[in-house]
Coordinates of C-alpha atoms and ligand atoms in Angstrom, one line a residue:
X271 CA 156.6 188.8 77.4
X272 CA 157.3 188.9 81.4
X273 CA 160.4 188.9 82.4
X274 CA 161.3 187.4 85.1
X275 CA 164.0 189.2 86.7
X276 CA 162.1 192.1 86.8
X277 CA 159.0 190.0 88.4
X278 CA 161.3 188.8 90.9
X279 CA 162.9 192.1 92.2
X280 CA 159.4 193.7 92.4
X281 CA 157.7 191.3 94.4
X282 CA 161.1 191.6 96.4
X283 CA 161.1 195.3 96.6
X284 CA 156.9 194.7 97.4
X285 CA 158.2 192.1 100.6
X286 CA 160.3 194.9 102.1
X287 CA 158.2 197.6 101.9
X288 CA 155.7 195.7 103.3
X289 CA 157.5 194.5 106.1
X290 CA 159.0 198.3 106.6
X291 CA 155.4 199.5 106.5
X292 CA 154.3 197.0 109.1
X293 CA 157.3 197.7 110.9
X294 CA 157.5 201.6 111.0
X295 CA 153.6 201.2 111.8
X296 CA 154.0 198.9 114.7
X297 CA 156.5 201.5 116.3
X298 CA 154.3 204.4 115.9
X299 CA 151.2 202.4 117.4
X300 CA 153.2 200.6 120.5
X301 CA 155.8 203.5 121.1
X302 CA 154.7 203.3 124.8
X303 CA 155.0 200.0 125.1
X304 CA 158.3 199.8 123.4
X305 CA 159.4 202.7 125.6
X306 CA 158.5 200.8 128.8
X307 CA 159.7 196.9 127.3
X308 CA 163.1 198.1 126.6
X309 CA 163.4 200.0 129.7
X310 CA 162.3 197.1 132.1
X311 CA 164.5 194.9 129.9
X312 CA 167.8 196.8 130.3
X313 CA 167.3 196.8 133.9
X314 CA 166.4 192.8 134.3
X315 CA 169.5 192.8 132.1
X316 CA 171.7 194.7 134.4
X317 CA 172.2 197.7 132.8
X318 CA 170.5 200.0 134.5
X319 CA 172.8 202.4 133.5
X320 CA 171.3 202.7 129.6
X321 CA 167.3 203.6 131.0
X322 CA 168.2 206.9 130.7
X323 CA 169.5 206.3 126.9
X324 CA 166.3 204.4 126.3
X325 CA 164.8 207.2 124.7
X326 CA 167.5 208.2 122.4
X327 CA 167.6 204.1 121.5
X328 CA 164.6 204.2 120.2
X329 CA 164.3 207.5 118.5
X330 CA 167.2 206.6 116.2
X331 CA 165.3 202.7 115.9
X332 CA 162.8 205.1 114.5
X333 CA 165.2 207.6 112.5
X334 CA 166.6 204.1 110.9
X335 CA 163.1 202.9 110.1
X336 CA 161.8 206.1 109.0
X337 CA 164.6 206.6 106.8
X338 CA 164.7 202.9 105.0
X339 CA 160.9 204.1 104.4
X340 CA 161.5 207.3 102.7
X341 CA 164.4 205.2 100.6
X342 CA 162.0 203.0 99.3
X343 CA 159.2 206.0 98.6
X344 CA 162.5 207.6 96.8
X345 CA 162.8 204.7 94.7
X346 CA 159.4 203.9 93.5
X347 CA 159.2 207.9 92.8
X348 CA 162.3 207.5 90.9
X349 CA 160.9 204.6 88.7
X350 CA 157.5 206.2 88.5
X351 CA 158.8 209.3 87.2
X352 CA 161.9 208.1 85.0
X353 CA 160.2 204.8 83.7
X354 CA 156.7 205.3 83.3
X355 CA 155.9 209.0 83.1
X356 CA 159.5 209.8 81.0
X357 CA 160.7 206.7 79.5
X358 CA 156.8 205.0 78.5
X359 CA 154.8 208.1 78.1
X360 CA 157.6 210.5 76.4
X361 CA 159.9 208.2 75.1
X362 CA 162.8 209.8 77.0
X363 CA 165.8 207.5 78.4
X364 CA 167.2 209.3 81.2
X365 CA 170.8 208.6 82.4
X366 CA 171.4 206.6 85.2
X367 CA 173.1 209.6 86.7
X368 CA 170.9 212.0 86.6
X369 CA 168.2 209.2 88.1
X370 CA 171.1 208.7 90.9
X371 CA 171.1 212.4 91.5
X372 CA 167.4 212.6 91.6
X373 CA 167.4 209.6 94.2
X374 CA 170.6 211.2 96.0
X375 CA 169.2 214.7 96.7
X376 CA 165.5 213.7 97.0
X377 CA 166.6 210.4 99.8
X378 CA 168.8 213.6 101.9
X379 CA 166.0 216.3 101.7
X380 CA 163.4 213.4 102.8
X381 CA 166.2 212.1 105.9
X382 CA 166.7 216.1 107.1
X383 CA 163.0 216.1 107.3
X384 CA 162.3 212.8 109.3
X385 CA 165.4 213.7 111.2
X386 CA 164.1 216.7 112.6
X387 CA 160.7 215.5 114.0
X388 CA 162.6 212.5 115.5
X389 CA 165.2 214.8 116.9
X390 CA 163.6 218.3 116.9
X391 CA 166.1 220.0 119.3
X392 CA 169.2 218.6 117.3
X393 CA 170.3 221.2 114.8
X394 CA 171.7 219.1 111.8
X395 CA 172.6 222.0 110.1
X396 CA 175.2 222.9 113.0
X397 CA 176.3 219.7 113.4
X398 CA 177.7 219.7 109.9
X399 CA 179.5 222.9 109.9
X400 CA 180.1 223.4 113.5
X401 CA 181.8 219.8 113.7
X402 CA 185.4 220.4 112.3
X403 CA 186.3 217.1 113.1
X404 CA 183.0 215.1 111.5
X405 CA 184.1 217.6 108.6
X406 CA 187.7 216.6 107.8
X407 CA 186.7 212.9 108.6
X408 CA 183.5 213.2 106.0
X409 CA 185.7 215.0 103.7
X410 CA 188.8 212.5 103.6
X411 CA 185.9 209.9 103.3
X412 CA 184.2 210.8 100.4
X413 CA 187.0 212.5 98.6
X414 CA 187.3 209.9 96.0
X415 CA 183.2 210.0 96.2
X416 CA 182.7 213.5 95.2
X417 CA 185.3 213.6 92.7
X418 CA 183.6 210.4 91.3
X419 CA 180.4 211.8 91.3
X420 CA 181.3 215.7 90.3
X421 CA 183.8 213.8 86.9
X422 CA 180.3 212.0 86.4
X423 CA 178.2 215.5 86.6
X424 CA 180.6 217.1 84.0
X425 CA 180.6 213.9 82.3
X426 CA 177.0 214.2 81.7
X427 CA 177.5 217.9 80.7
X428 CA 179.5 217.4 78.4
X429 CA 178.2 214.3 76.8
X430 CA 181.1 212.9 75.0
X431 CA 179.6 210.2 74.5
X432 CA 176.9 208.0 75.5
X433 CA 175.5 204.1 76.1
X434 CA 175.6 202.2 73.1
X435 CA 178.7 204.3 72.0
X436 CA 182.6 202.2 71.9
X437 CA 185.1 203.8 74.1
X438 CA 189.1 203.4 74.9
X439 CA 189.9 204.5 77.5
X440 CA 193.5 205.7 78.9
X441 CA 196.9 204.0 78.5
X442 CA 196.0 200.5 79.5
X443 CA 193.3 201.3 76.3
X444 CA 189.9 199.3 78.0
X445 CA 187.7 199.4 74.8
X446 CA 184.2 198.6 75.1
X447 CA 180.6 199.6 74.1
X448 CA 179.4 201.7 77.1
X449 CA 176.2 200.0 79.0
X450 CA 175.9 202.6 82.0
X451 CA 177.3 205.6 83.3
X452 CA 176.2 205.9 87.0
X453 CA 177.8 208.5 89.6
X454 CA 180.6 206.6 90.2
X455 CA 181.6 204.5 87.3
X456 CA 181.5 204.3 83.8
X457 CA 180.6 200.7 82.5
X458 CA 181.8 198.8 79.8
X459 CA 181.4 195.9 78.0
X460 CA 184.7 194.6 76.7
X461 CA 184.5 192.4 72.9
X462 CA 185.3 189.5 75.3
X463 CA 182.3 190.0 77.2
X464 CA 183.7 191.3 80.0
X465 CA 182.5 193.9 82.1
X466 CA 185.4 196.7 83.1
X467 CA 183.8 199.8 85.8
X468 CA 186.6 202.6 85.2
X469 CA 185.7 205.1 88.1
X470 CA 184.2 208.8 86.3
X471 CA 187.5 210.8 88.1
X472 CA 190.1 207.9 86.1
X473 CA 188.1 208.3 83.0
X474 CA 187.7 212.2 83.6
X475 CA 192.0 212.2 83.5
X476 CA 192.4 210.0 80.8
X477 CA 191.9 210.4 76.8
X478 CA 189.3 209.3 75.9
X479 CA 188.6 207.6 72.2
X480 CA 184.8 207.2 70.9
X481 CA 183.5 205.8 68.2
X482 CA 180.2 207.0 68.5
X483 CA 176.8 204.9 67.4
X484 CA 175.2 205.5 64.0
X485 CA 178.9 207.2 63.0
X486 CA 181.1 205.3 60.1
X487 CA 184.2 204.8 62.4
X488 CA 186.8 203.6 60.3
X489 CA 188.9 200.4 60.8
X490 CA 191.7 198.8 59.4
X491 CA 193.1 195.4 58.3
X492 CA 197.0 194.8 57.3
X493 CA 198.8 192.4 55.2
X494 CA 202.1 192.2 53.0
X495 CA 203.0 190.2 50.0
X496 CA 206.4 189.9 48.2
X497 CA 208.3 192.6 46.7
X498 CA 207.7 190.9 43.1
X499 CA 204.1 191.0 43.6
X500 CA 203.1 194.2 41.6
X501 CA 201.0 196.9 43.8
X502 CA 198.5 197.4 41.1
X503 CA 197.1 193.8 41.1
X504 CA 197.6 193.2 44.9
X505 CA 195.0 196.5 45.2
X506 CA 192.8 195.4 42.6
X507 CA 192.7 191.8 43.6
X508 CA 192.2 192.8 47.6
X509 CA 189.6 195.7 46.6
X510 CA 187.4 193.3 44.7
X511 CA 187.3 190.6 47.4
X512 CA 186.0 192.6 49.9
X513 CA 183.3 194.6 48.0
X514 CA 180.9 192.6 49.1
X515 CA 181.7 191.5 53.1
X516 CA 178.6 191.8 55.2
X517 CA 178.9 195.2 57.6
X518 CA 181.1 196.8 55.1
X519 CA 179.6 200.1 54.2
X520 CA 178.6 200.6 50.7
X521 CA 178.3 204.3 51.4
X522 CA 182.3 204.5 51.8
X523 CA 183.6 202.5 49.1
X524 CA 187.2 200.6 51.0
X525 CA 190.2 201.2 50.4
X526 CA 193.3 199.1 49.9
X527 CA 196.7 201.3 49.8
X528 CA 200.4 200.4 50.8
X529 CA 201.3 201.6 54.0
X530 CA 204.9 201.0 54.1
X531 CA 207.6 199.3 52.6
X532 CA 208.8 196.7 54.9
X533 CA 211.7 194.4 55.9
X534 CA 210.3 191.2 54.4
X535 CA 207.4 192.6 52.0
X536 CA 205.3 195.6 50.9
X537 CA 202.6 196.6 53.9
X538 CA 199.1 197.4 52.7
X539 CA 195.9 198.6 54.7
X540 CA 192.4 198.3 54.3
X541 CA 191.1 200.9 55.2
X542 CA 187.0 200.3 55.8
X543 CA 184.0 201.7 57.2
X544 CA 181.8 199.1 59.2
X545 CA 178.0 199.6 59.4
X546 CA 178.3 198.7 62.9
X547 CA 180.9 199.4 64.3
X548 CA 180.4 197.0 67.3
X549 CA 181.3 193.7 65.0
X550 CA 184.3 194.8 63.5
X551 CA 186.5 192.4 64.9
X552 CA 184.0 189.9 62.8
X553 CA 184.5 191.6 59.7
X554 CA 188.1 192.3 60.3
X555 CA 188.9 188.6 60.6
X556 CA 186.0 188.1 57.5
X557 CA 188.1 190.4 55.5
X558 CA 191.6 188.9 56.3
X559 CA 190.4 185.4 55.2
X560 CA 189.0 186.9 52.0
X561 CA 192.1 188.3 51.5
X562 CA 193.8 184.5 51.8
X563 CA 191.6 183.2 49.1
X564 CA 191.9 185.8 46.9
X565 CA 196.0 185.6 47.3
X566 CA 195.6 182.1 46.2
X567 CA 193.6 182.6 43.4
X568 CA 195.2 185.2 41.5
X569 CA 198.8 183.9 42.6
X570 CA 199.9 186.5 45.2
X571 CA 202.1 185.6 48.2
X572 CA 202.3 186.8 51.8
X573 CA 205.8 187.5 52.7
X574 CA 207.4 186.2 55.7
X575 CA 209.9 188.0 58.5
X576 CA 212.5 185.7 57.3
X577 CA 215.2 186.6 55.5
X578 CA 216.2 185.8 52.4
X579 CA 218.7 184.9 50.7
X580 CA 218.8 186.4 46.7
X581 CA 221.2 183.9 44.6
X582 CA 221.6 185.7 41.5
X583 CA 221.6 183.4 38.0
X584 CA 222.1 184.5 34.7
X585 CA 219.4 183.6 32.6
X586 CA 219.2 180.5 31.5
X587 CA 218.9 180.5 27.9
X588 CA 215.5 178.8 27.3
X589 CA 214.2 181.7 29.6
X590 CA 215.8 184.7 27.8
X591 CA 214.4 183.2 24.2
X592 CA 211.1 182.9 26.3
X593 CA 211.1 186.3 26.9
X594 CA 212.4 187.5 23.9
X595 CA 210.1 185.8 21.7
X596 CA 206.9 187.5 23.7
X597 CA 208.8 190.8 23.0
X598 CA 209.1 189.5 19.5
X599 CA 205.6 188.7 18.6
X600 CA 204.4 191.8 20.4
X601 CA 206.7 194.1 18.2
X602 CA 205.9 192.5 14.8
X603 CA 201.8 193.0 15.6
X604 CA 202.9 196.8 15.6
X605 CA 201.7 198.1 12.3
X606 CA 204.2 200.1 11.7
X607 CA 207.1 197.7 12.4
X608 CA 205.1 195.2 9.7
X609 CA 207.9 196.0 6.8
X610 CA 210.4 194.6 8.6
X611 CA 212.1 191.7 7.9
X612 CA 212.0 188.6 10.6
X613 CA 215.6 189.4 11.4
X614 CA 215.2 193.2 12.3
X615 CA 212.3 192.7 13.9
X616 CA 214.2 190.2 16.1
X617 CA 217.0 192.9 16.7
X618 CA 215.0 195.8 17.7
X619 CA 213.5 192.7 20.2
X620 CA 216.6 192.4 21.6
X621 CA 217.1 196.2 21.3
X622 CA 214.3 197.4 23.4
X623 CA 213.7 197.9 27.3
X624 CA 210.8 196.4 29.2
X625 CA 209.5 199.1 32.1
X626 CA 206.6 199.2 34.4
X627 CA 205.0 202.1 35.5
X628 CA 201.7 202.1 38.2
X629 CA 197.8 203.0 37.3
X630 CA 197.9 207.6 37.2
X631 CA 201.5 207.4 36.8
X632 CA 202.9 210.1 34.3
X633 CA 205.7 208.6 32.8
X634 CA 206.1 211.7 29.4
X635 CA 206.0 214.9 30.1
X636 CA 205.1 217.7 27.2
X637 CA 208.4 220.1 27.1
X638 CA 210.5 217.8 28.3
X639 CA 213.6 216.3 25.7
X640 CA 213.2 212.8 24.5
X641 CA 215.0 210.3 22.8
X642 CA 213.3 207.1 22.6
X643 CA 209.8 206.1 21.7
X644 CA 207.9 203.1 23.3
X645 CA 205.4 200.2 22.5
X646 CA 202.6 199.3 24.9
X647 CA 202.9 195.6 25.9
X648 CA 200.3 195.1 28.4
X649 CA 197.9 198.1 29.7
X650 CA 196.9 201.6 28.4
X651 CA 197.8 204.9 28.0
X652 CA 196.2 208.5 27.9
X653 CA 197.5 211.2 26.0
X654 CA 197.0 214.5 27.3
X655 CA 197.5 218.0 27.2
X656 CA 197.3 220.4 29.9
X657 CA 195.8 224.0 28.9
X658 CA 194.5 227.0 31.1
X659 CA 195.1 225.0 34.1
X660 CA 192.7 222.3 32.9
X661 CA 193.6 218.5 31.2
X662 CA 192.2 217.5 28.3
X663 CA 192.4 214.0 26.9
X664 CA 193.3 213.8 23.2
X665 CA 193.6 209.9 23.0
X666 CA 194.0 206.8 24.9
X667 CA 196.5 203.6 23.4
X668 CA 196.1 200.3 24.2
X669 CA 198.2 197.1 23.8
X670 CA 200.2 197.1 20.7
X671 CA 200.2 201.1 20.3
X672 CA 203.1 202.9 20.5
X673 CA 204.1 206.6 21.7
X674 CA 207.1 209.4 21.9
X675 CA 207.7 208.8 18.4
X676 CA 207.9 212.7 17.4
X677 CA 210.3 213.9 19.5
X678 CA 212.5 211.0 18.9
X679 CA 212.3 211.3 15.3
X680 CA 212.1 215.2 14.9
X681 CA 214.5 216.0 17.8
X682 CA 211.0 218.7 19.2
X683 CA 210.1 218.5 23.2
X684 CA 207.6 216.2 23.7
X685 CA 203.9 217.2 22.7
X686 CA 201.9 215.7 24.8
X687 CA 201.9 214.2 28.5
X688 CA 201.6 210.4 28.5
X689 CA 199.8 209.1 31.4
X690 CA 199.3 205.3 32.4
X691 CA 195.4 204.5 33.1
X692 CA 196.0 201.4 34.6
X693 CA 199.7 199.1 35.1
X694 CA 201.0 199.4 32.0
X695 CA 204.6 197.5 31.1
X696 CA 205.9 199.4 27.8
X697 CA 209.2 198.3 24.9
X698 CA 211.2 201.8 25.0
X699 CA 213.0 201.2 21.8
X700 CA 216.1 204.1 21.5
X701 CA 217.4 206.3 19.4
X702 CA 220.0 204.2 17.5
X703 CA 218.1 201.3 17.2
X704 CA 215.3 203.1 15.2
X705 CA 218.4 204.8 13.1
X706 CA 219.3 201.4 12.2
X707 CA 215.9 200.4 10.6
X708 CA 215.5 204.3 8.7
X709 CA 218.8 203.0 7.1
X710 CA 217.3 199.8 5.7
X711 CA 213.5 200.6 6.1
X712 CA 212.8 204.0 4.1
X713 CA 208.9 202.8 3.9
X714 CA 208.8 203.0 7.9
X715 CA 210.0 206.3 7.8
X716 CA 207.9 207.5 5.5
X717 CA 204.6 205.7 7.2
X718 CA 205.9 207.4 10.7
X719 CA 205.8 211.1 9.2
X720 CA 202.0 210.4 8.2
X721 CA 201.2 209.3 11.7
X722 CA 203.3 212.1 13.4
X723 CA 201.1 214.4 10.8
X724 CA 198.2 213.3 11.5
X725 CA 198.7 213.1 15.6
X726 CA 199.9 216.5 15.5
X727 CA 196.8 217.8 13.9
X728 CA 195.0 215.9 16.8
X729 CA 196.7 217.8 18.9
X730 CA 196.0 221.2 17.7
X731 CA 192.7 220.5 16.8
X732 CA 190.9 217.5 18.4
X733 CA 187.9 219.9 19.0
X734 CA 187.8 220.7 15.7
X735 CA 189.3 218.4 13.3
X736 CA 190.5 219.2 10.1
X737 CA 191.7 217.2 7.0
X738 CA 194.7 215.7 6.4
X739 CA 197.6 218.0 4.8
X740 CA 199.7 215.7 2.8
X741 CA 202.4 219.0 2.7
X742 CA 202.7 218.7 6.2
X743 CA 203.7 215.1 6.2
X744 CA 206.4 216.2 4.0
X745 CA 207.7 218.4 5.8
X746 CA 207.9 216.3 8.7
X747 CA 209.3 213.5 6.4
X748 CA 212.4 215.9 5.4
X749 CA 213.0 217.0 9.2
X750 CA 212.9 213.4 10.3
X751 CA 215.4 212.7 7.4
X752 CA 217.3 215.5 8.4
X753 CA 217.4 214.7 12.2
X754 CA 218.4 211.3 11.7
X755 CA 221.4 212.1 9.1
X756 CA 224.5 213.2 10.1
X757 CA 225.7 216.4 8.3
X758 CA 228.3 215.7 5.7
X759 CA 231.7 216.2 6.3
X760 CA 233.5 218.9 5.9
X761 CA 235.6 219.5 2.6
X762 CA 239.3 219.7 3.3
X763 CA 239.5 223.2 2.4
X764 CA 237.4 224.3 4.8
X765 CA 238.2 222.2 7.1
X766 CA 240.0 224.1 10.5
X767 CA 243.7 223.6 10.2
X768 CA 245.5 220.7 12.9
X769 CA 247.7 222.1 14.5
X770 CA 249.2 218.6 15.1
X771 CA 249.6 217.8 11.7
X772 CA 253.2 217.7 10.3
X773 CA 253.1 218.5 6.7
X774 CA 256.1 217.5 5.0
X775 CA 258.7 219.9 3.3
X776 CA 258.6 219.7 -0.3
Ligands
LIG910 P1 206.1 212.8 21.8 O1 205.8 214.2 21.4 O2 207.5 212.3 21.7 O3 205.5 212.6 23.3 C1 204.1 212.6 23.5 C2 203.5 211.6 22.6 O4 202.1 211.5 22.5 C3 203.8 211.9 21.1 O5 205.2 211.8 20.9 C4 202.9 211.0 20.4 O6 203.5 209.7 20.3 C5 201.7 210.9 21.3 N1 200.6 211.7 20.7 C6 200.6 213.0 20.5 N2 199.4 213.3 19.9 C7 198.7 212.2 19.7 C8 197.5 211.9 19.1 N3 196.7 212.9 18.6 N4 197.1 210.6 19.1 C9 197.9 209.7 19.6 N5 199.1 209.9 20.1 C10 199.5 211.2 20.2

């Protein structure tokens, strides 16, 4: 398809040179005439005094002429060589500077030579360098000029970037997608449509940010939710409703981290990578909406700047047996705790501690002391062992499993590390109330030394298993009995004499 504009400014561009043509031609043909016309008419008009100028008057008529001539030969040569014979034939886009420093230098070596056979005694050479005057004024003149166009030359040496590419420039941070850069001005085209020309000497002492075309230039999108909204679920929730927003790249997965923790809330980012990088405001407001809905659905809430005001209740009572009746049923599903009558089970409920530890979160350390052992309540765990620099996973527990049992029962470091694979809220259960079910419960005791045998044969061998040693569980049975009773008094006669006891005289 035609277009238009173009149509219009070549049959504009055809008008003038054809008026040029006709008129450059009419003063070579009638230059005579012309001579003798202007002469006869500056004298009817009384100024006699200009015939002898009438020369001069008409050579620089023809100087002018001549010259808007050889500008319009400069820019047909210009779009003949950089539009049809680069851009069409070779497939090479040329920058407007260098086409403006094509038309610059070929326009001056073009006027010098149409200048000297109009004016062949004037020596345009001396006049530039003899003329300090016409110096100082042309250099204060085209100061800002030349440092314009010399920025734009390095510019274009350096390439930092180029059209199509989105730029911020300097403190006032214009940001645009560049359209042109020409010898005076870069050109930019502002995500409000508006055009901003920052001159090439500005832009030369500014920085300069680019987010180059065809490059995955990361963006980012921030919100908050309440302190009592866990991190886990907020990332989860965020991370699967933006997988699939148009112009985020698939090639770098998004991410969705906290970024501080705030006045009124905990601060996330999303951290994305749009396909085009042009739209981003789009998908950043795309993203924030999605973000909205999801809230909504899985119950999370923004928090405010306000501030606010924590009244502290004690529990009411419904809510504690709520509570303590989940932690209830969750310990009597625990197959080990299944001897236990209603009422212990009930105690150790009210004898635990609930804690919540994030997804990759190491939470037991192997050679560390322990002293309590803990039931998984919602989540999972992996338990691992670190060897020759390299971790190796000897089992993962899920809801309902429990953990830390051996060196709370055999007094050893702990084995293993424990690590949580995902948010995982665990019932540490301590030292003294496990003593309080051994007293009542031999059975459990008994069933924990099998499990502790047979986990610690897991651990020395999971690569190669071997069977169960029933004379191993005994000996862990007799530690654990051992660890968990206190050694008998001392007999009086060997007991260390008190040095503030009176004995009476006999
Ligand atoms: P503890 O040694 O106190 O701390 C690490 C815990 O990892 C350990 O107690 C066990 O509860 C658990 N553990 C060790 N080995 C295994 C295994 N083979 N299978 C399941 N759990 C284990």
């Amino acid at each position: 398809m035609t277009n238009p504009r173009k149509n219009n400014k070549l049959a504009f561009f055809l008008m003038v040179t054809a008026i040029v043509v006709l008129a450059v031609y009419g003063i070579a043909c009638f230059d005579a005439l012309l001579r003798e016309g202007l002469r006869s008419h500056l004298l009817r008009a009384q100024l006699g005094g200009l015939t002898s100028q009438t020369d001069t008057i008409i050579d620089v008529l023809r100087l002018v002429l001549f010259s808007s001539l050889a500008y319009l030969v400069v820019v047909a040569l210009n779009t003949l060589v950089f539009d049809l014979i680069l851009r069409l034939r070779r497939g090479f886009e040329a920058p407007a500077l260098v086409r403006n420093v094509f038309s610059i230098v070929a326009f001056m070596v073009l006027f010098c030579l149409i200048f000297n056979v109009v004016f062949p005694k004037v020596n345009l050479g001396a006049l530039f360098t003899t003329s300090a005057i016409f110096g100082v004024i042309l250099g204060l003149a085209l100061q800002d000029t030349l440092g314009n166009f010399f920025a734009g030359i390095s510019m274009q040496a350096d390439r930092p970037f180029q059209v199509g590419d989105v730029i911020t420039v300097g403190a006032l941070r214009h940001k645009g997608i560049v359209e042109e850069i020409t010898w005076r001005a870069i050109k930019i085209r502002t995500f409000s449509n508006h055009v901003v020309l920052i001159n090439n000497n500005t832009a030369a002492k500014e920085p300069i940010e680019v987010c180059p075309r065809g490059n995955l230039n990361a963006c980012f999108v921030v919100f908050n939710t309440l302190y009592t909204d866990s991190p886990a679920k907020t990332i989860h929730v965020v991370r699967e409703a933006i997988r699939d927003v148009p112009n985020v790249s698939r090639i770098m997965a998004p991410v969705v981290r906290i970024r501080n923790l705030g006045d009124s809330g905990v601060d996330y980012e999303v951290k994305y990578w749009p396909e085009d990088y042009t739209l981003h405001d789009d998908t950043d407001a795309l993203i924030r909406q999605r973000i909205w809905y999801a809230f909504r659905r899985a119950n999370l809430n923004f928090a405010y700047p306000t501030r606010t005001l924590v009244v502290e209740r004690k529990p009411r009572p419904g809510h504690a047996d709520k509570d303590n009746a989940v932690i209830l049923e969750r310990l009597a599903a625990v197959d080990i705790f299944a001897p236990l009558s209603r009422e212990e089970t009930a105690m150790l409920a009210r004898a635990v501690k609930s804690h919540v530890y994030a997804p990759g979160e190491l939470f037991i350390r192997a050679g560390d002391a322990g002293s309590s052992m803990f039931v998984i309540h919602h989540g999972r765990v992996s338990v691992q062992l670190r060897e020759d620099g390299h971790t190796r996973s000897v089992a993962t527990l899920g809801e309902g499993a429990f953990f830390g049992e051996m060196a709370l029962l055999t007094g050893e470091p702990r084995s293993s590390d424990i690590v949580a694979l995902e948010e995982t809220k665990v019932l540490e259960i301590g030292h003294a109330a496990m003593k309080q079910l051994f007293d009542t419960n031999p059975v459990l005791v008994e069933t924990l030394s099998h499990i502790i045998a047979k986990r610690k044969q897991g651990l020395a061998a999971s690569a190669h298993p071997m069977p169960a040693n029933p004379a191993v569980s005994a000996g862990i049975l007799s530690s654990i009995k051992r660890f968990f009773t206190p050694p008998p008094p001392r007999s009086a006669a060997h007991a260390p004499p008190n040095p503030d006891r009176v004995t009476p005289a006999s």
